[in-house]
PDB file of C-alpha atoms in Angstrom:
ATOM      1  CA  UNK A   1      -0.070 -75.806 100.708  1.00 39.00           C
ATOM      2  CA  UNK A   2       3.093 -78.119 100.425  1.00 41.00           C
ATOM      3  CA  UNK A   3       6.231 -77.852 102.325  1.00 40.00           C
ATOM      4  CA  UNK A   4       8.111 -76.428  99.476  1.00 42.00           C
ATOM      5  CA  UNK A   5       5.739 -73.581  98.838  1.00 46.00           C
ATOM      6  CA  UNK A   6       5.611 -72.790 102.522  1.00 42.00           C
ATOM      7  CA  UNK A   7       9.441 -72.327 102.483  1.00 44.00           C
ATOM      8  CA  UNK A   8       9.066 -70.083  99.448  1.00 46.00           C
ATOM      9  CA  UNK A   9       6.699 -67.741 101.272  1.00 45.00           C
ATOM     10  CA  UNK A  10       8.441 -67.807 104.544  1.00 47.00           C
ATOM     11  CA  UNK A  11      12.136 -67.998 103.839  1.00 43.00           C
ATOM     12  CA  UNK A  12      13.553 -67.960 107.449  1.00 40.00           C
ATOM     13  CA  UNK A  13      16.945 -66.976 106.284  1.00 50.00           C
ATOM     14  CA  UNK A  14      15.863 -63.522 104.806  1.00 49.00           C
ATOM     15  CA  UNK A  15      16.192 -60.310 106.913  1.00 52.00           C
ATOM     16  CA  UNK A  16      13.161 -58.137 107.077  1.00 54.00           C
ATOM     17  CA  UNK A  17      13.728 -55.206 104.754  1.00 57.00           C
ATOM     18  CA  UNK A  18      10.394 -53.456 105.274  1.00 74.00           C
ATOM     19  CA  UNK A  19       9.627 -50.614 104.866  1.00 92.00           C
ATOM     20  CA  UNK A  20      11.484 -48.712 101.884  1.00 97.00           C
ATOM     21  CA  UNK A  21      11.826 -45.032 102.147  1.00 97.00           C
ATOM     22  CA  UNK A  22      11.393 -43.183  98.780  1.00 98.00           C
ATOM     23  CA  UNK A  23      11.666 -39.528  99.282  1.00 97.00           C
ATOM     24  CA  UNK A  24       9.134 -38.423 101.922  1.00 97.00           C
ATOM     25  CA  UNK A  25       7.143 -41.658 101.541  1.00 97.00           C
ATOM     26  CA  UNK A  26       7.495 -45.132 103.029  1.00 97.00           C
ATOM     27  CA  UNK A  27       6.367 -48.322 101.455  1.00 97.00           C
ATOM     28  CA  UNK A  28       5.752 -51.555 103.161  1.00 95.00           C
ATOM     29  CA  UNK A  29       4.059 -53.046 106.123  1.00 89.00           C
ATOM     30  CA  UNK A  30       2.181 -50.409 108.130  1.00 89.00           C
ATOM     31  CA  UNK A  31       2.782 -47.682 105.583  1.00 94.00           C
ATOM     32  CA  UNK A  32      -0.004 -45.971 103.542  1.00 93.00           C
ATOM     33  CA  UNK A  33      -0.650 -47.213  99.972  1.00 95.00           C
ATOM     34  CA  UNK A  34       2.078 -46.168  97.533  1.00 98.00           C
ATOM     35  CA  UNK A  35       1.420 -45.296  93.927  1.00 98.00           C
ATOM     36  CA  UNK A  36       3.923 -45.059  91.114  1.00 98.00           C
ATOM     37  CA  UNK A  37       2.330 -43.490  88.143  1.00 98.00           C
ATOM     38  CA  UNK A  38       2.937 -41.456  84.941  1.00 98.00           C
ATOM     39  CA  UNK A  39       3.238 -41.772  81.271  1.00 97.00           C
ATOM     40  CA  UNK A  40       5.101 -44.622  79.788  1.00 95.00           C
ATOM     41  CA  UNK A  41       7.658 -42.554  78.051  1.00 96.00           C
ATOM     42  CA  UNK A  42       8.839 -38.887  78.279  1.00 97.00           C
ATOM     43  CA  UNK A  43       6.977 -37.445  75.393  1.00 97.00           C
ATOM     44  CA  UNK A  44       7.449 -33.766  76.304  1.00 97.00           C
ATOM     45  CA  UNK A  45       8.217 -31.575  79.306  1.00 98.00           C
ATOM     46  CA  UNK A  46       4.800 -30.066  79.266  1.00 98.00           C
ATOM     47  CA  UNK A  47       3.171 -33.508  79.270  1.00 97.00           C
ATOM     48  CA  UNK A  48       5.164 -34.687  82.322  1.00 98.00           C
ATOM     49  CA  UNK A  49       4.594 -31.523  84.224  1.00 98.00           C
ATOM     50  CA  UNK A  50       0.914 -31.574  83.686  1.00 98.00           C
ATOM     51  CA  UNK A  51       0.521 -35.201  84.769  1.00 98.00           C
ATOM     52  CA  UNK A  52       2.647 -34.889  87.819  1.00 98.00           C
ATOM     53  CA  UNK A  53       0.702 -31.871  88.934  1.00 98.00           C
ATOM     54  CA  UNK A  54      -2.659 -33.977  88.712  1.00 98.00           C
ATOM     55  CA  UNK A  55      -1.043 -36.788  90.368  1.00 98.00           C
ATOM     56  CA  UNK A  56       0.377 -34.742  93.252  1.00 98.00           C
ATOM     57  CA  UNK A  57      -3.287 -33.426  93.895  1.00 98.00           C
ATOM     58  CA  UNK A  58      -4.697 -36.829  93.972  1.00 98.00           C
ATOM     59  CA  UNK A  59      -2.073 -38.068  96.472  1.00 97.00           C
ATOM     60  CA  UNK A  60      -2.765 -35.096  98.673  1.00 97.00           C
ATOM     61  CA  UNK A  61      -6.705 -35.659  98.554  1.00 97.00           C
ATOM     62  CA  UNK A  62      -6.312 -39.398  99.165  1.00 97.00           C
ATOM     63  CA  UNK A  63      -3.431 -39.262 101.705  1.00 96.00           C
ATOM     64  CA  UNK A  64      -1.267 -41.749  99.800  1.00 97.00           C
ATOM     65  CA  UNK A  65       2.285 -41.877  98.733  1.00 97.00           C
ATOM     66  CA  UNK A  66       2.881 -40.975  95.032  1.00 98.00           C
ATOM     67  CA  UNK A  67       6.129 -41.321  92.859  1.00 98.00           C
ATOM     68  CA  UNK A  68       6.160 -39.877  89.315  1.00 98.00           C
ATOM     69  CA  UNK A  69       7.386 -42.366  86.650  1.00 98.00           C
ATOM     70  CA  UNK A  70       8.357 -41.785  82.945  1.00 98.00           C
ATOM     71  CA  UNK A  71      11.069 -43.426  80.934  1.00 97.00           C
ATOM     72  CA  UNK A  72      13.796 -41.456  79.049  1.00 97.00           C
ATOM     73  CA  UNK A  73      14.380 -44.519  76.810  1.00 93.00           C
ATOM     74  CA  UNK A  74      12.123 -47.438  75.994  1.00 85.00           C
ATOM     75  CA  UNK A  75      14.980 -49.716  74.908  1.00 83.00           C
ATOM     76  CA  UNK A  76      12.732 -52.806  74.414  1.00 80.00           C
ATOM     77  CA  UNK A  77      10.253 -51.527  72.034  1.00 72.00           C
ATOM     78  CA  UNK A  78       8.882 -54.187  69.656  1.00 75.00           C
ATOM     79  CA  UNK A  79       9.864 -52.345  66.522  1.00 77.00           C
ATOM     80  CA  UNK A  80      12.957 -50.431  65.562  1.00 85.00           C
ATOM     81  CA  UNK A  81      10.608 -47.726  64.046  1.00 80.00           C
ATOM     82  CA  UNK A  82       8.872 -47.144  67.506  1.00 82.00           C
ATOM     83  CA  UNK A  83       9.468 -43.881  69.611  1.00 84.00           C
ATOM     84  CA  UNK A  84      11.929 -44.476  72.304  1.00 90.00           C
ATOM     85  CA  UNK A  85      12.134 -41.268  74.208  1.00 90.00           C
ATOM     86  CA  UNK A  86      14.394 -38.161  74.483  1.00 93.00           C
ATOM     87  CA  UNK A  87      17.526 -39.970  75.774  1.00 96.00           C
ATOM     88  CA  UNK A  88      19.433 -39.885  78.984  1.00 97.00           C
ATOM     89  CA  UNK A  89      20.475 -36.257  79.229  1.00 97.00           C
ATOM     90  CA  UNK A  90      17.210 -34.559  78.144  1.00 98.00           C
ATOM     91  CA  UNK A  91      15.087 -37.068  80.141  1.00 98.00           C
ATOM     92  CA  UNK A  92      16.906 -36.422  83.302  1.00 98.00           C
ATOM     93  CA  UNK A  93      16.626 -32.844  82.770  1.00 98.00           C
ATOM     94  CA  UNK A  94      12.788 -33.147  82.432  1.00 98.00           C
ATOM     95  CA  UNK A  95      12.598 -35.439  85.396  1.00 98.00           C
ATOM     96  CA  UNK A  96      14.589 -33.048  87.556  1.00 98.00           C
ATOM     97  CA  UNK A  97      12.189 -30.339  86.575  1.00 98.00           C
ATOM     98  CA  UNK A  98       9.193 -32.371  87.371  1.00 98.00           C
ATOM     99  CA  UNK A  99      10.638 -33.254  90.841  1.00 98.00           C
ATOM    100  CA  UNK A 100      11.126 -29.641  91.674  1.00 98.00           C
ATOM    101  CA  UNK A 101       7.821 -28.397  90.297  1.00 98.00           C
ATOM    102  CA  UNK A 102       5.642 -31.127  91.751  1.00 98.00           C
ATOM    103  CA  UNK A 103       7.485 -31.995  94.919  1.00 98.00           C
ATOM    104  CA  UNK A 104       6.986 -35.676  94.060  1.00 98.00           C
ATOM    105  CA  UNK A 105       9.775 -38.272  94.073  1.00 98.00           C
ATOM    106  CA  UNK A 106      10.551 -39.466  90.585  1.00 98.00           C
ATOM    107  CA  UNK A 107      11.604 -42.691  89.079  1.00 98.00           C
ATOM    108  CA  UNK A 108      12.817 -44.059  85.737  1.00 98.00           C
ATOM    109  CA  UNK A 109      14.255 -47.327  84.151  1.00 97.00           C
ATOM    110  CA  UNK A 110      17.870 -48.038  83.495  1.00 98.00           C
ATOM    111  CA  UNK A 111      19.023 -50.488  80.941  1.00 97.00           C
ATOM    112  CA  UNK A 112      22.870 -50.247  81.203  1.00 98.00           C
ATOM    113  CA  UNK A 113      25.161 -50.168  84.303  1.00 98.00           C
ATOM    114  CA  UNK A 114      26.670 -46.777  83.350  1.00 98.00           C
ATOM    115  CA  UNK A 115      23.213 -45.165  83.504  1.00 98.00           C
ATOM    116  CA  UNK A 116      22.726 -46.012  87.206  1.00 98.00           C
ATOM    117  CA  UNK A 117      24.836 -43.258  88.735  1.00 98.00           C
ATOM    118  CA  UNK A 118      23.537 -40.285  86.599  1.00 98.00           C
ATOM    119  CA  UNK A 119      20.043 -41.377  87.138  1.00 98.00           C
ATOM    120  CA  UNK A 120      20.559 -41.658  90.881  1.00 98.00           C
ATOM    121  CA  UNK A 121      21.668 -38.120  90.923  1.00 98.00           C
ATOM    122  CA  UNK A 122      18.175 -37.065  89.812  1.00 98.00           C
ATOM    123  CA  UNK A 123      15.752 -39.975  90.808  1.00 98.00           C
ATOM    124  CA  UNK A 124      14.665 -41.091  94.328  1.00 98.00           C
ATOM    125  CA  UNK A 125      13.981 -44.681  92.944  1.00 98.00           C
ATOM    126  CA  UNK A 126      15.775 -46.701  90.262  1.00 98.00           C
ATOM    127  CA  UNK A 127      13.542 -49.129  88.262  1.00 98.00           C
ATOM    128  CA  UNK A 128      14.884 -52.342  86.746  1.00 98.00           C
ATOM    129  CA  UNK A 129      12.714 -53.505  83.645  1.00 97.00           C
ATOM    130  CA  UNK A 130      11.384 -57.052  83.803  1.00 96.00           C
ATOM    131  CA  UNK A 131      13.362 -58.161  80.811  1.00 95.00           C
ATOM    132  CA  UNK A 132      16.621 -57.327  82.624  1.00 97.00           C
ATOM    133  CA  UNK A 133      15.938 -58.398  86.202  1.00 98.00           C
ATOM    134  CA  UNK A 134      18.532 -61.071  86.137  1.00 97.00           C
ATOM    135  CA  UNK A 135      21.249 -58.798  84.797  1.00 98.00           C
ATOM    136  CA  UNK A 136      23.737 -59.060  87.659  1.00 98.00           C
ATOM    137  CA  UNK A 137      25.967 -56.096  86.554  1.00 98.00           C
ATOM    138  CA  UNK A 138      22.905 -53.849  86.159  1.00 98.00           C
ATOM    139  CA  UNK A 139      21.595 -54.746  89.434  1.00 98.00           C
ATOM    140  CA  UNK A 140      24.960 -54.251  91.170  1.00 98.00           C
ATOM    141  CA  UNK A 141      25.394 -50.921  89.489  1.00 98.00           C
ATOM    142  CA  UNK A 142      21.870 -49.795  90.866  1.00 98.00           C
ATOM    143  CA  UNK A 143      22.723 -51.082  94.383  1.00 98.00           C
ATOM    144  CA  UNK A 144      25.945 -49.114  94.404  1.00 98.00           C
ATOM    145  CA  UNK A 145      24.129 -45.807  94.042  1.00 98.00           C
ATOM    146  CA  UNK A 146      22.520 -45.914  97.430  1.00 97.00           C
ATOM    147  CA  UNK A 147      19.026 -45.288  95.953  1.00 98.00           C
ATOM    148  CA  UNK A 148      16.105 -47.727  96.564  1.00 98.00           C
ATOM    149  CA  UNK A 149      15.748 -50.074  93.644  1.00 98.00           C
ATOM    150  CA  UNK A 150      12.441 -51.471  92.194  1.00 98.00           C
ATOM    151  CA  UNK A 151      13.008 -54.677  90.147  1.00 98.00           C
ATOM    152  CA  UNK A 152      10.050 -55.944  88.228  1.00 98.00           C
ATOM    153  CA  UNK A 153       9.788 -59.749  88.015  1.00 98.00           C
ATOM    154  CA  UNK A 154      10.485 -61.039  84.515  1.00 96.00           C
ATOM    155  CA  UNK A 155       7.492 -62.473  82.537  1.00 95.00           C
ATOM    156  CA  UNK A 156       9.584 -65.649  82.156  1.00 95.00           C
ATOM    157  CA  UNK A 157      10.398 -66.160  85.907  1.00 96.00           C
ATOM    158  CA  UNK A 158       9.064 -68.024  88.760  1.00 96.00           C
ATOM    159  CA  UNK A 159       8.326 -65.627  91.591  1.00 97.00           C
ATOM    160  CA  UNK A 160      10.403 -67.794  94.019  1.00 97.00           C
ATOM    161  CA  UNK A 161      13.346 -67.144  91.942  1.00 97.00           C
ATOM    162  CA  UNK A 162      13.216 -63.415  92.579  1.00 97.00           C
ATOM    163  CA  UNK A 163      14.852 -64.099  95.945  1.00 97.00           C
ATOM    164  CA  UNK A 164      18.201 -64.280  94.126  1.00 97.00           C
ATOM    165  CA  UNK A 165      17.538 -60.839  92.682  1.00 98.00           C
ATOM    166  CA  UNK A 166      17.129 -59.591  96.280  1.00 97.00           C
ATOM    167  CA  UNK A 167      20.348 -61.418  97.184  1.00 97.00           C
ATOM    168  CA  UNK A 168      22.284 -59.721  94.319  1.00 98.00           C
ATOM    169  CA  UNK A 169      21.156 -56.300  95.578  1.00 97.00           C
ATOM    170  CA  UNK A 170      21.965 -56.991  99.222  1.00 96.00           C
ATOM    171  CA  UNK A 171      25.510 -58.160  98.147  1.00 97.00           C
ATOM    172  CA  UNK A 172      25.799 -54.733  96.247  1.00 97.00           C
ATOM    173  CA  UNK A 173      24.978 -52.786  99.373  1.00 96.00           C
ATOM    174  CA  UNK A 174      21.207 -52.082  98.642  1.00 96.00           C
ATOM    175  CA  UNK A 175      18.779 -52.877 101.472  1.00 93.00           C
ATOM    176  CA  UNK A 176      15.984 -50.861 100.069  1.00 96.00           C
ATOM    177  CA  UNK A 177      14.428 -53.175  97.758  1.00 97.00           C
ATOM    178  CA  UNK A 178      10.949 -53.459  96.004  1.00 98.00           C
ATOM    179  CA  UNK A 179       9.915 -56.233  93.733  1.00 98.00           C
ATOM    180  CA  UNK A 180       7.247 -55.835  91.075  1.00 98.00           C
ATOM    181  CA  UNK A 181       4.582 -58.305  89.732  1.00 98.00           C
ATOM    182  CA  UNK A 182       3.546 -57.593  86.158  1.00 95.00           C
ATOM    183  CA  UNK A 183       2.422 -60.832  84.768  1.00 94.00           C
ATOM    184  CA  UNK A 184       3.781 -64.005  83.311  1.00 94.00           C
ATOM    185  CA  UNK A 185       3.820 -65.071  79.595  1.00 92.00           C
ATOM    186  CA  UNK A 186       0.874 -67.314  78.737  1.00 89.00           C
ATOM    187  CA  UNK A 187       1.298 -68.515  75.202  1.00 82.00           C
ATOM    188  CA  UNK A 188       1.823 -65.807  72.621  1.00 82.00           C
ATOM    189  CA  UNK A 189       0.670 -62.324  73.065  1.00 80.00           C
ATOM    190  CA  UNK A 190      -0.913 -62.726  76.442  1.00 88.00           C
ATOM    191  CA  UNK A 191       0.063 -62.323  80.139  1.00 92.00           C
ATOM    192  CA  UNK A 192      -1.523 -63.807  83.150  1.00 94.00           C
ATOM    193  CA  UNK A 193      -1.195 -62.908  86.827  1.00 96.00           C
ATOM    194  CA  UNK A 194      -0.552 -65.583  89.535  1.00 96.00           C
ATOM    195  CA  UNK A 195      -1.480 -63.605  92.629  1.00 97.00           C
ATOM    196  CA  UNK A 196       0.395 -66.119  94.723  1.00 97.00           C
ATOM    197  CA  UNK A 197       3.534 -64.167  93.677  1.00 97.00           C
ATOM    198  CA  UNK A 198       2.640 -61.242  95.890  1.00 97.00           C
ATOM    199  CA  UNK A 199       2.853 -63.169  99.207  1.00 96.00           C
ATOM    200  CA  UNK A 200       5.720 -65.326  97.820  1.00 96.00           C
ATOM    201  CA  UNK A 201       7.862 -62.143  97.084  1.00 97.00           C
ATOM    202  CA  UNK A 202       6.717 -60.546 100.326  1.00 96.00           C
ATOM    203  CA  UNK A 203       8.076 -63.579 102.105  1.00 94.00           C
ATOM    204  CA  UNK A 204      11.564 -62.348 101.087  1.00 95.00           C
ATOM    205  CA  UNK A 205      11.149 -59.373 103.422  1.00 94.00           C
ATOM    206  CA  UNK A 206      10.532 -56.787 100.692  1.00 96.00           C
ATOM    207  CA  UNK A 207       7.490 -54.576  99.666  1.00 97.00           C
ATOM    208  CA  UNK A 208       5.802 -55.787  96.452  1.00 98.00           C
ATOM    209  CA  UNK A 209       4.477 -53.505  93.793  1.00 98.00           C
ATOM    210  CA  UNK A 210       1.695 -54.651  91.501  1.00 98.00           C
ATOM    211  CA  UNK A 211       1.990 -53.246  88.006  1.00 97.00           C
ATOM    212  CA  UNK A 212      -1.592 -52.999  86.814  1.00 97.00           C
ATOM    213  CA  UNK A 213      -1.110 -51.529  83.463  1.00 95.00           C
ATOM    214  CA  UNK A 214       1.604 -53.813  82.175  1.00 93.00           C
ATOM    215  CA  UNK A 215      -0.210 -56.805  83.515  1.00 94.00           C
ATOM    216  CA  UNK A 216      -2.926 -56.137  80.923  1.00 93.00           C
ATOM    217  CA  UNK A 217      -0.322 -55.650  77.990  1.00 87.00           C
ATOM    218  CA  UNK A 218      -0.527 -58.062  74.929  1.00 82.00           C
ATOM    219  CA  UNK A 219       3.084 -58.239  73.877  1.00 76.00           C
ATOM    220  CA  UNK A 220       3.110 -58.005  70.081  1.00 64.00           C
ATOM    221  CA  UNK A 221      -0.601 -57.783  69.942  1.00 53.00           C
ATOM    222  CA  UNK A 222      -0.615 -54.921  67.389  1.00 58.00           C
ATOM    223  CA  UNK A 223       2.005 -56.553  64.931  1.00 54.00           C
ATOM    224  CA  UNK A 224       4.788 -54.109  65.397  1.00 57.00           C
ATOM    225  CA  UNK A 225       3.667 -52.840  68.753  1.00 58.00           C
ATOM    226  CA  UNK A 226       2.048 -54.210  71.984  1.00 61.00           C
ATOM    227  CA  UNK A 227      -1.645 -54.097  72.496  1.00 66.00           C
ATOM    228  CA  UNK A 228      -3.465 -54.004  75.808  1.00 72.00           C
ATOM    229  CA  UNK A 229      -6.851 -54.431  77.618  1.00 84.00           C
ATOM    230  CA  UNK A 230      -7.280 -51.221  79.506  1.00 89.00           C
ATOM    231  CA  UNK A 231     -10.603 -52.308  80.870  1.00 93.00           C
ATOM    232  CA  UNK A 232      -9.031 -55.030  82.876  1.00 94.00           C
ATOM    233  CA  UNK A 233      -6.711 -52.729  84.883  1.00 96.00           C
ATOM    234  CA  UNK A 234      -8.993 -52.081  87.690  1.00 97.00           C
ATOM    235  CA  UNK A 235     -10.192 -55.638  88.225  1.00 96.00           C
ATOM    236  CA  UNK A 236      -6.599 -56.691  88.518  1.00 97.00           C
ATOM    237  CA  UNK A 237      -5.580 -53.831  90.747  1.00 98.00           C
ATOM    238  CA  UNK A 238      -8.496 -54.774  93.041  1.00 98.00           C
ATOM    239  CA  UNK A 239      -7.383 -58.344  93.228  1.00 98.00           C
ATOM    240  CA  UNK A 240      -3.841 -57.270  94.153  1.00 98.00           C
ATOM    241  CA  UNK A 241      -5.079 -54.880  96.846  1.00 98.00           C
ATOM    242  CA  UNK A 242      -7.341 -57.630  98.288  1.00 97.00           C
ATOM    243  CA  UNK A 243      -4.213 -59.949  98.477  1.00 97.00           C
ATOM    244  CA  UNK A 244      -2.304 -57.286 100.426  1.00 96.00           C
ATOM    245  CA  UNK A 245       0.007 -55.656  97.926  1.00 97.00           C
ATOM    246  CA  UNK A 246       2.154 -52.759  99.237  1.00 97.00           C
ATOM    247  CA  UNK A 247       2.115 -50.440  96.124  1.00 98.00           C
ATOM    248  CA  UNK A 248       0.419 -50.047  92.843  1.00 98.00           C
ATOM    249  CA  UNK A 249       1.882 -49.114  89.479  1.00 98.00           C
ATOM    250  CA  UNK A 250       0.027 -47.344  86.725  1.00 98.00           C
ATOM    251  CA  UNK A 251       0.862 -45.729  83.455  1.00 96.00           C
ATOM    252  CA  UNK A 252      -1.371 -42.910  82.852  1.00 97.00           C
ATOM    253  CA  UNK A 253      -1.853 -40.300  80.043  1.00 97.00           C
ATOM    254  CA  UNK A 254      -4.341 -37.579  79.262  1.00 97.00           C
ATOM    255  CA  UNK A 255      -5.175 -39.202  75.937  1.00 96.00           C
ATOM    256  CA  UNK A 256      -3.812 -42.734  75.850  1.00 94.00           C
ATOM    257  CA  UNK A 257      -4.978 -43.377  72.270  1.00 93.00           C
ATOM    258  CA  UNK A 258      -2.525 -40.816  71.024  1.00 94.00           C
ATOM    259  CA  UNK A 259       0.326 -41.870  73.460  1.00 92.00           C
ATOM    260  CA  UNK A 260       3.636 -42.777  71.698  1.00 92.00           C
ATOM    261  CA  UNK A 261       4.092 -45.920  73.811  1.00 86.00           C
ATOM    262  CA  UNK A 262       1.704 -48.509  75.662  1.00 81.00           C
ATOM    263  CA  UNK A 263      -1.319 -46.519  74.794  1.00 85.00           C
ATOM    264  CA  UNK A 264      -3.722 -49.515  74.800  1.00 88.00           C
ATOM    265  CA  UNK A 265      -3.075 -50.484  78.351  1.00 92.00           C
ATOM    266  CA  UNK A 266      -2.773 -47.051  79.970  1.00 92.00           C
ATOM    267  CA  UNK A 267      -5.507 -45.388  82.148  1.00 96.00           C
ATOM    268  CA  UNK A 268      -6.770 -42.145  81.005  1.00 96.00           C
ATOM    269  CA  UNK A 269      -5.542 -39.492  83.452  1.00 98.00           C
ATOM    270  CA  UNK A 270      -9.008 -38.146  83.958  1.00 97.00           C
ATOM    271  CA  UNK A 271     -10.041 -41.620  85.367  1.00 97.00           C
ATOM    272  CA  UNK A 272      -7.261 -41.957  87.916  1.00 98.00           C
ATOM    273  CA  UNK A 273      -8.908 -40.137  90.761  1.00 98.00           C
ATOM    274  CA  UNK A 274     -11.911 -42.313  90.876  1.00 98.00           C
ATOM    275  CA  UNK A 275      -9.906 -45.354  90.220  1.00 98.00           C
ATOM    276  CA  UNK A 276      -7.560 -44.704  93.156  1.00 98.00           C
ATOM    277  CA  UNK A 277     -10.456 -43.635  95.410  1.00 98.00           C
ATOM    278  CA  UNK A 278     -12.103 -47.095  94.856  1.00 98.00           C
ATOM    279  CA  UNK A 279      -8.815 -48.781  95.581  1.00 98.00           C
ATOM    280  CA  UNK A 280      -8.150 -46.916  98.613  1.00 97.00           C
ATOM    281  CA  UNK A 281     -11.502 -47.779 100.009  1.00 97.00           C
ATOM    282  CA  UNK A 282     -10.908 -51.508  99.356  1.00 97.00           C
ATOM    283  CA  UNK A 283      -7.530 -51.219 101.125  1.00 97.00           C
ATOM    284  CA  UNK A 284      -9.203 -49.713 104.203  1.00 96.00           C
ATOM    285  CA  UNK A 285     -11.418 -52.931 104.169  1.00 95.00           C
ATOM    286  CA  UNK A 286      -8.453 -55.242 103.816  1.00 95.00           C
ATOM    287  CA  UNK A 287      -6.460 -53.543 106.593  1.00 93.00           C
ATOM    288  CA  UNK A 288      -9.592 -53.790 108.977  1.00 92.00           C
ATOM    289  CA  UNK A 289      -9.654 -57.671 108.598  1.00 90.00           C
ATOM    290  CA  UNK A 290      -8.284 -59.543 111.634  1.00 85.00           C
TER     291      UNK A 290
END
């Protein structure tokens, strides 16, 4: 490895920010595996409550941290005709009900600075979508809320440049930062994961989340919607765990093929238990290495 890359992975000027506290769970060095999971978009209150209930049970069985995720608005859908979600007000009402009923921390995306504060009043973690990861006003608004912030690395970005995202959040007063790896554009309609991005971004002193389901997304692969390779979710998640990732992100649905967003890359809810069980076993092996 050359000197430049050594500096990227071990930037001496950065402060250690591990671990991050999200509700009752910690994420980072020395903490149990954290999973962020849920349906891509809030389709209904009943769906969210049912998914959260099953995820809570899996978290208790596997002794892992679990954060429920669903979006109130998918503002970056491929087509103007695609379902976007119930909107901010109704979406937050449902997320608050999920939080109370399941006991799980909840998270959702924001797309505009003015959404940060109302989302922070309900959610334990604020998520910044990959396409918006460089939007300074959005990052500063999220930082100002006092909530932990999870920023997904843009599909167009060098992982080393995510240090500037961390700097923006620190400047805004947020020292509870997670960065997410979700693949990089590789030509048209295809993403590829460079697993060096995990230790590079961990080198900034922050926990890293591997977004396994968006990593298999095929942007625009279905013409007016994104496609995906669901069968590749577990192999990529295994690779991320082997590298030493701090958290995993999955979108899951009882019937992905009927889901209103991101169905082709979502994990069937019935398969999540076995999937997470295998990943937890792998993590135990990795943690036992000298």
